[in-house]
Tab-separated table of C-alpha atoms in Angstrom:
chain	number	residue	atom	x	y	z
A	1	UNK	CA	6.766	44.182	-32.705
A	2	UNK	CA	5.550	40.884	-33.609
A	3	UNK	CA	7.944	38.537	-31.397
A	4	UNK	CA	10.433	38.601	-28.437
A	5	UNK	CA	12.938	36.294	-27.648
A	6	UNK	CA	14.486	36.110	-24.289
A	7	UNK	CA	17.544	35.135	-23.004
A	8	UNK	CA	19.692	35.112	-20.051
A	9	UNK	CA	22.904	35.434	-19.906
A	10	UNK	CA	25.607	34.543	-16.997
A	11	UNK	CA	29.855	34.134	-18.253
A	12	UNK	CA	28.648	33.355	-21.457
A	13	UNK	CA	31.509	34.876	-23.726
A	14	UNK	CA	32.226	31.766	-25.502
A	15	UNK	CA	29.074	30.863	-26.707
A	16	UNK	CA	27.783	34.404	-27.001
A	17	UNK	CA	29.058	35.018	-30.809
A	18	UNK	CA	27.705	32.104	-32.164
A	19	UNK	CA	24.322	31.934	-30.312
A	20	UNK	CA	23.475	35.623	-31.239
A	21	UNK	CA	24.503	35.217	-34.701
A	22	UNK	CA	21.976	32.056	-34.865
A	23	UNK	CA	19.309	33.763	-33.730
A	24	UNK	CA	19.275	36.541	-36.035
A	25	UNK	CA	19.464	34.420	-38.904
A	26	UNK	CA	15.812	34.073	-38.397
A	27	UNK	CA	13.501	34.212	-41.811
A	28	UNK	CA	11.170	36.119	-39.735
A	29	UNK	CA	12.734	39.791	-39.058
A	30	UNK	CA	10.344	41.414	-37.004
A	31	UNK	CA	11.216	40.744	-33.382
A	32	UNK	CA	13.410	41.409	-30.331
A	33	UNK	CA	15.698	39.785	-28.646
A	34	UNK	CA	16.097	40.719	-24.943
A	35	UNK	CA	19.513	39.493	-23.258
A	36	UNK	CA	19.501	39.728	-19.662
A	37	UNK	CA	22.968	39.776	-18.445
A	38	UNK	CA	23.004	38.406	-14.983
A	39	UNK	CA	25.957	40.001	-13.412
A	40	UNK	CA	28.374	38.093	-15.607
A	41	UNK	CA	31.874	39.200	-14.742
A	42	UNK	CA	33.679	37.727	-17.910
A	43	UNK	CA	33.623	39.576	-21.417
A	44	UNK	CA	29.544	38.948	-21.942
A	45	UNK	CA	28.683	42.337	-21.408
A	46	UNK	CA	31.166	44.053	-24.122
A	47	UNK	CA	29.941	41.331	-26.479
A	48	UNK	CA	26.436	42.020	-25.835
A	49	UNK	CA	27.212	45.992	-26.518
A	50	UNK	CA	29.046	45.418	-29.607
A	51	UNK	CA	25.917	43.149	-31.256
A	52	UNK	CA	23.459	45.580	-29.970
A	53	UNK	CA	25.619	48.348	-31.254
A	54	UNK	CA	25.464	46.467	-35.124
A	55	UNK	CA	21.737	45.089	-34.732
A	56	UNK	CA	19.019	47.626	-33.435
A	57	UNK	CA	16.903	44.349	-32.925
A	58	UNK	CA	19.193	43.375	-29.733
A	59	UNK	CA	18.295	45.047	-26.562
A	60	UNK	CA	20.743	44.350	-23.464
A	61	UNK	CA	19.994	44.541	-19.819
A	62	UNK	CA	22.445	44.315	-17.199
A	63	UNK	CA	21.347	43.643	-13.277
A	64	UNK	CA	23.102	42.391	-10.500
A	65	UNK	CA	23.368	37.929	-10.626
A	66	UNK	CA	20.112	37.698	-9.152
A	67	UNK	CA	19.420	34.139	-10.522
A	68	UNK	CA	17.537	32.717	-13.817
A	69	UNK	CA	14.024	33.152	-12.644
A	70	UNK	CA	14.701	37.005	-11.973
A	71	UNK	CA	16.407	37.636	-15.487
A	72	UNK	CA	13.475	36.326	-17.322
A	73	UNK	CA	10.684	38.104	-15.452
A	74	UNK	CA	12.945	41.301	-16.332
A	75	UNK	CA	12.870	39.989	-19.996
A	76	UNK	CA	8.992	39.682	-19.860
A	77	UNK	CA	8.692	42.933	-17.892
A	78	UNK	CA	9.837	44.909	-21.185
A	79	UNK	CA	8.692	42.603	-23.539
A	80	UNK	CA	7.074	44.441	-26.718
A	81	UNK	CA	6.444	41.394	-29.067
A	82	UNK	CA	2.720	39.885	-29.254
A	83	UNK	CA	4.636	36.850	-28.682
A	84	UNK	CA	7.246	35.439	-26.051
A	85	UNK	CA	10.034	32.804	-26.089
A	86	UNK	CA	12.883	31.585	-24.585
A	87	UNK	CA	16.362	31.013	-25.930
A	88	UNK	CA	19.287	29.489	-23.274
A	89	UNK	CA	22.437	31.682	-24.700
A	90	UNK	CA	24.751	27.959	-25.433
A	91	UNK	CA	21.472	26.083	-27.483
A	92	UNK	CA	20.630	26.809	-31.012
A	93	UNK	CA	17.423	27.553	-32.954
A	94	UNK	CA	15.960	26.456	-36.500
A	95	UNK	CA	16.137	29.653	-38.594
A	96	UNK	CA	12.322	28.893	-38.963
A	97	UNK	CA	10.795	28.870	-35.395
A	98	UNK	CA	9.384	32.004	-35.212
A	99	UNK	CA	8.007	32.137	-38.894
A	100	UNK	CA	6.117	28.744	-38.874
A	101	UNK	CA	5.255	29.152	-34.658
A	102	UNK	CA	3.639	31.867	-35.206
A	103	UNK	CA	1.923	31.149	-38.016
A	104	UNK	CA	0.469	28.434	-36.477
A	105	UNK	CA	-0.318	30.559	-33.268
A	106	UNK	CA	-2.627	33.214	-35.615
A	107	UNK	CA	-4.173	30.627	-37.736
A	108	UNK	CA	-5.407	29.149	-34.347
A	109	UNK	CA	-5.980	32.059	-32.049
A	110	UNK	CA	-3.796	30.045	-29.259
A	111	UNK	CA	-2.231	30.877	-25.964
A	112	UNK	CA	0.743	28.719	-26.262
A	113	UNK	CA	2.508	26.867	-29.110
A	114	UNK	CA	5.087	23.489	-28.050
A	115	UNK	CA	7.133	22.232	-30.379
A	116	UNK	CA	10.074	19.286	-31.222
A	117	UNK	CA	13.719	19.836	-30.116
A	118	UNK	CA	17.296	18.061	-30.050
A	119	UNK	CA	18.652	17.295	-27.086
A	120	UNK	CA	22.923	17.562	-28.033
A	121	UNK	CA	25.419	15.428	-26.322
A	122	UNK	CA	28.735	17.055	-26.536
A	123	UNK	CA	31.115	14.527	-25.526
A	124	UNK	CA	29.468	12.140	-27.984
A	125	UNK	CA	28.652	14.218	-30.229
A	126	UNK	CA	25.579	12.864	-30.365
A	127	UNK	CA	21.763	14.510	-31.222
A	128	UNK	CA	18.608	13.152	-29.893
A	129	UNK	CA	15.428	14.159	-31.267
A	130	UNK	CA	12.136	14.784	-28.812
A	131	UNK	CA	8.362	15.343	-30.526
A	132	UNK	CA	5.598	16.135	-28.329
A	133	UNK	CA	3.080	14.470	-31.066
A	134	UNK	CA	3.916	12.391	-34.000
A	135	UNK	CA	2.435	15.344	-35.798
A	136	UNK	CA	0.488	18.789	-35.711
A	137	UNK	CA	-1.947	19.146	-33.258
A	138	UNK	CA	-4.475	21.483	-31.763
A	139	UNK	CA	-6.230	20.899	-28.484
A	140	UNK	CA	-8.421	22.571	-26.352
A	141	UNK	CA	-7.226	23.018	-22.295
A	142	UNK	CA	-9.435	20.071	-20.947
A	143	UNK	CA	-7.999	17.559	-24.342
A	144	UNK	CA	-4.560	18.803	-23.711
A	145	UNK	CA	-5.101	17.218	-20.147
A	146	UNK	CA	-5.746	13.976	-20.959
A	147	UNK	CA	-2.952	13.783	-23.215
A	148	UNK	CA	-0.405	15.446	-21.078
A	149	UNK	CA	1.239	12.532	-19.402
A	150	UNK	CA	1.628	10.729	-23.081
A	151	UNK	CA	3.042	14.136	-24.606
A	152	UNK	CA	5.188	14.387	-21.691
A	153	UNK	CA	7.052	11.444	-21.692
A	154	UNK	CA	7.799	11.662	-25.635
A	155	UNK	CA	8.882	15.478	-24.787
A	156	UNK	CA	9.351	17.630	-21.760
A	157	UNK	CA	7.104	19.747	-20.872
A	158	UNK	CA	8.868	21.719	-17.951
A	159	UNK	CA	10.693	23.245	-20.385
A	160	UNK	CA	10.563	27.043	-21.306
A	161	UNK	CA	12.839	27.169	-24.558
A	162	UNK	CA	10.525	24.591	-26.269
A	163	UNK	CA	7.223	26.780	-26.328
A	164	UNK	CA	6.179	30.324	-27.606
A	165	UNK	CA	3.528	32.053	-25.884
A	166	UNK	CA	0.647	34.808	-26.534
A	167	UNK	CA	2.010	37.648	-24.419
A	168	UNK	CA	-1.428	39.203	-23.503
A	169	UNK	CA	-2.675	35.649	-22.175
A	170	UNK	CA	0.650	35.633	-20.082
A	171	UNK	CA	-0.737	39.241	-18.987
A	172	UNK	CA	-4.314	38.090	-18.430
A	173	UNK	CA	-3.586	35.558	-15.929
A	174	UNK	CA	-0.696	37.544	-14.346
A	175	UNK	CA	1.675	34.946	-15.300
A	176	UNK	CA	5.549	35.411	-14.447
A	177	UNK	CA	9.029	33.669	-13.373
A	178	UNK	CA	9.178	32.547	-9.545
A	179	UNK	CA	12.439	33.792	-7.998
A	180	UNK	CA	13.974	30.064	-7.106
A	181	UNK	CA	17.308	28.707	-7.900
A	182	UNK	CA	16.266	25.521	-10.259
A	183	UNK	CA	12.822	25.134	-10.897
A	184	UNK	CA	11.638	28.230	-12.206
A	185	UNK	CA	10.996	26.963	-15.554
A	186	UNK	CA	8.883	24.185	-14.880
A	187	UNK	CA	7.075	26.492	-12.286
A	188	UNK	CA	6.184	28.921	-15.104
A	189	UNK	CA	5.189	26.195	-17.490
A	190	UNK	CA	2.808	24.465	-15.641
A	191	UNK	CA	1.206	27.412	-14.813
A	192	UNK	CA	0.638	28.756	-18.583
A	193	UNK	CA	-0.454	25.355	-19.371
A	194	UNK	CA	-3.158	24.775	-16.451
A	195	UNK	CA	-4.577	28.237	-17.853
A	196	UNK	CA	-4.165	27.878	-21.402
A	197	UNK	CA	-7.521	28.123	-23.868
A	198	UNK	CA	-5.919	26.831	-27.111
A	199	UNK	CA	-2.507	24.534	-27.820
A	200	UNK	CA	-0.578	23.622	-30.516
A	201	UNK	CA	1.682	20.546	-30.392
A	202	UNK	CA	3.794	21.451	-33.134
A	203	UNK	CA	5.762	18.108	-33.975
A	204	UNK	CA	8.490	19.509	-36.099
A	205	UNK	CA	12.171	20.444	-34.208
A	206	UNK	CA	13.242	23.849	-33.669
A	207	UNK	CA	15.762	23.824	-30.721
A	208	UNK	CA	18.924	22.002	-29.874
A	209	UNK	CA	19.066	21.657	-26.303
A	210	UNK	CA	23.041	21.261	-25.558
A	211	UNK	CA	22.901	18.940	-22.178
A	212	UNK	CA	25.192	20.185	-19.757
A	213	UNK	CA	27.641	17.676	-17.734
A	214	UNK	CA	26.412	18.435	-14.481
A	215	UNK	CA	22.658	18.925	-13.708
A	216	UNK	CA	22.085	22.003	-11.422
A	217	UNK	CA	19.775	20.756	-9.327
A	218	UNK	CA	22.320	17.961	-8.564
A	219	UNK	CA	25.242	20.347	-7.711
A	220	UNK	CA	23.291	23.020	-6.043
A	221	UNK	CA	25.082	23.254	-2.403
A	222	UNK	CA	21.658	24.830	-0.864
A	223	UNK	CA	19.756	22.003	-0.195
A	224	UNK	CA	17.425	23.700	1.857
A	225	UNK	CA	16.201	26.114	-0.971
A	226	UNK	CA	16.446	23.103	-3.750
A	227	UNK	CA	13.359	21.275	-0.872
A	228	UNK	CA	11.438	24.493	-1.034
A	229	UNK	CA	11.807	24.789	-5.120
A	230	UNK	CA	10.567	21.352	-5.625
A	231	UNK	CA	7.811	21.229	-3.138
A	232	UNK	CA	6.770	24.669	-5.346
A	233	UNK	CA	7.292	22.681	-8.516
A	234	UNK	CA	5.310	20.143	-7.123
A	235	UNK	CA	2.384	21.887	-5.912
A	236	UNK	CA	2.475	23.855	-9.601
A	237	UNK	CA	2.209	20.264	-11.030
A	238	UNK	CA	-0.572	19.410	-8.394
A	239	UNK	CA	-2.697	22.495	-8.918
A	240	UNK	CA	-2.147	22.000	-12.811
A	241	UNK	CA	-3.326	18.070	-12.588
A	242	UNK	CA	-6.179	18.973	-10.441
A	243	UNK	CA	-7.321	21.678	-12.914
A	244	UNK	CA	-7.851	18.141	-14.919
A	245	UNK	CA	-9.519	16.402	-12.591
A	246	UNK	CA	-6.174	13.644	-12.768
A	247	UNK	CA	-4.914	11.628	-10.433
A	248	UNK	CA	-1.818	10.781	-9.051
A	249	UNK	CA	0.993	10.040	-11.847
A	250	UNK	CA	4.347	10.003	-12.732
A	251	UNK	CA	5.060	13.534	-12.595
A	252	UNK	CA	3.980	14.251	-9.394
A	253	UNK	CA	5.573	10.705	-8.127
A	254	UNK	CA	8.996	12.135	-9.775
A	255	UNK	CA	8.967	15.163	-7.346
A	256	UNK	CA	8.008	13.302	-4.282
A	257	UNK	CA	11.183	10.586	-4.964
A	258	UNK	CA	13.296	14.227	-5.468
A	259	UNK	CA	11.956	15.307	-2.235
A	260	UNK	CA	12.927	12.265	-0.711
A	261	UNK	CA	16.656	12.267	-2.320
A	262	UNK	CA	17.334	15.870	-1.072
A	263	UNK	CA	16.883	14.535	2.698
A	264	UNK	CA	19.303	11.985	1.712
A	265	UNK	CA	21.700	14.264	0.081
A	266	UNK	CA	21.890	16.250	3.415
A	267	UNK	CA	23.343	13.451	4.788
A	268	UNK	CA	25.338	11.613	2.327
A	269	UNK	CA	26.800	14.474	-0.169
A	270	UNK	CA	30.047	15.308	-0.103
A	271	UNK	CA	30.911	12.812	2.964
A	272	UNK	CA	32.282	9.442	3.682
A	273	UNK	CA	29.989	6.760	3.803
A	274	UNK	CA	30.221	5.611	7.689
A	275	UNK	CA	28.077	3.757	9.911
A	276	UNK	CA	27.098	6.828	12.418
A	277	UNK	CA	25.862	8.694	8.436
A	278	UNK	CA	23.648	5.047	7.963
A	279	UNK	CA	22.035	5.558	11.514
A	280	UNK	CA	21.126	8.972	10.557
A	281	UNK	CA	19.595	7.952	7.160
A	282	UNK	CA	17.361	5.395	9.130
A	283	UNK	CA	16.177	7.616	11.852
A	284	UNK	CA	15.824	10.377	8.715
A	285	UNK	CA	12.765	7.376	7.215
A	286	UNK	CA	11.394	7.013	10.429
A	287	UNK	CA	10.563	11.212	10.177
A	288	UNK	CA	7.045	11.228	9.892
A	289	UNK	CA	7.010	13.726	6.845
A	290	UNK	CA	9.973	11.330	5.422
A	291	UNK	CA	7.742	8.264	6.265
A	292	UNK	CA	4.586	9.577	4.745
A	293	UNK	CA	5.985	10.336	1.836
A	294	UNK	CA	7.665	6.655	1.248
A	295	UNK	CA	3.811	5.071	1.536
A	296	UNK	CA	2.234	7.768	-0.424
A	297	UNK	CA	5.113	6.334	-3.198
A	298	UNK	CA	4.251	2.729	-2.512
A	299	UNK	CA	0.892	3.128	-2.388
A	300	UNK	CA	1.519	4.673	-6.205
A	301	UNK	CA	4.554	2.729	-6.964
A	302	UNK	CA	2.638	1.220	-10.488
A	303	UNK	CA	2.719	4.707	-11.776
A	304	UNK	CA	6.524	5.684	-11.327
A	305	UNK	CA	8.894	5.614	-13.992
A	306	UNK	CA	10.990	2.767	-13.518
A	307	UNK	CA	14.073	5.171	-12.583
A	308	UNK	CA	11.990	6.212	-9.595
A	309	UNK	CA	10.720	2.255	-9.287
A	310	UNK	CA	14.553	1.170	-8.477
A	311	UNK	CA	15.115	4.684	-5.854
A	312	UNK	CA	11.821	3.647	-3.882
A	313	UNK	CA	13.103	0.431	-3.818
A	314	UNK	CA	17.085	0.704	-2.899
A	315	UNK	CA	15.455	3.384	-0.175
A	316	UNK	CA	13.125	0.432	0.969
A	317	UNK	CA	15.745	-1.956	1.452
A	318	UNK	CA	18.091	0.503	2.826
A	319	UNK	CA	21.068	0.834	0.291
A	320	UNK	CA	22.409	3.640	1.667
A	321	UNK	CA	25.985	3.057	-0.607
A	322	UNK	CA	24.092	3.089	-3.226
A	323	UNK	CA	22.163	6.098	-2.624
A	324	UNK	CA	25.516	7.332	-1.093
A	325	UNK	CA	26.965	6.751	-4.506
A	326	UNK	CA	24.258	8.093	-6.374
A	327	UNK	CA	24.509	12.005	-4.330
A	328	UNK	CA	27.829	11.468	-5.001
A	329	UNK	CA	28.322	11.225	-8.709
């Protein structure tokens, strides 16, 4: 099997139809697709059985909802295709990603091929393109470093569906999914990329990403474990930018102002904004883990995005209603 695609799937009956019948209108026939079924409780699972049951090509597993993280290592885990990727079951794919990928991937020898997607905007209907490089291009791990920050902010690199990836080199470095609630994907990603030997920035589109109304990572009630998955995406990013010898940057700034939003959020989310919730918010920056992270941001503030630039600030000057109204949007 040349290629495996992976996908997980949660109460996905209404985009399940039209995803699977996307992905099989590949050009390139020889590969897998592995759906994970999460412990849907909706009509996913007799879906999934009736495409498997017409296309040999469609494997299903079904496991108790154990998260996103936990469906794709089971993916990987029976994985027979030289190479791996990643399909969310309401996006779409070109019919020509895994021909021209992996093309590219053999005529190089590389670990990990990135390449262009769409991010799609339901309520306006609207399609916006992201390239990682205005066109093909093949780097070594140490090049790919010092370009990572500029490829980065033209496309997003934390990303798992916009990548395919030599399954041995995943095996060599004993690479696999993180059991967290939202930031297993980065998490993964910066660890094939710190280890990679060879990448391709493809610059043509393959992928519509279809944004979702409500971010997560925003909505997730368990602020506790959403700390402990960013400070794990954040050492990932740490450990990857150190492999490079790079310093502070945007990236890593974006996770500390995160960090520093989730301590607000345990105060402000889902409450009134009184003056007994303001005290709290002060004597939460006067924390000394709160307070060292606010000068290791000011100390770097040149290098945040400018959406970071205005949270430092409004935290600074103490807006909590604005910050109130932000964690509660």
């Amino acid at each position: 099997m040349k290629a495996s695609l992976i996908m997980t799937v949660y109460n996905s009956e209404r985009d399940l139809p039209h995803v699977l019948n996307n992905i099989f209108e590949q050009e390139f026939k020889d590969f897998e697709l592995i759906a994970v079924n999460d412990g849907s409780t909706d009509m996913s699972s007799t879906i999934l059985a009736e495409y498997a049951h017409k296309d040999s090509r469609l494997k299903v597993v079904n496991q108790t909802n154990s998260g996103v993280g936990s469906a794709r290592s089971k993916g990987l885990d029976i994985a027979t295709g030289e190479y791996v990727g990643f399909v969310d079951c309401d996006d779409e794919v070109s019919p020509k990603l895994l021909a021209e990928n992996i093309h590219l991937m053999e005529e190089y020898s590389a670990d990990l091929v990135l390449f262009g997607y769409s991010r799609y905007y339901p309520s306006e209907n609207e399609e916006k393109f992201e390239i990682p490089t205005k066109q093909t291009e093949v780097f070594d791990n140490v090049a790919f470093g010092k370009m990572f920050l500029q490829i980065n902010s033209h496309s997003d690199l934390g990303f798992v569906w916009n990548k395919l990836i030599n399954r041995e080199f995943l095996r060599k470095y004993d690479i696999d999914f993180v059991n967290v609630k939202t930031e297993e994907d980065a998490i993964f990603a910066y660890n094939v990329i710190q280890c990679a030997s060879t990448i391709i920035s493809n610059h043509n589109s393959y992928y519509k990403y279809t944004m979702k109304k409500k971010s997560l990572s925003h909505h997730i009630q368990d602020l506790d474990s959403l700390e402990s998955d960013i400070k794990l995406r954040r050492s990932a990013a740490k450990k990857m930018f150190n492999n490079w010898a790079s310093s502070y940057n945007y990236v890593i700034g974006h996770n500390d102002v995160r960090l520093l939003d989730v301590g607000f959020r345990k105060i402000f989310q889902g409450k009134k904004l009184t003056f007994k919730r303001m005290i709290e918010a002060r004597r939460y920056l006067r924390q000394p883990e709160t307070h060292e992270l606010i000068k290791i941001l000011l100390v770097n503030f040149y290098k945040l995005t400018n959406k970071d630039k205005v949270y430092v600030l409004v935290t600074v000057l103490h807006l909590f209603w604005v910050i109130h109204v932000y964690n509660n949007r």
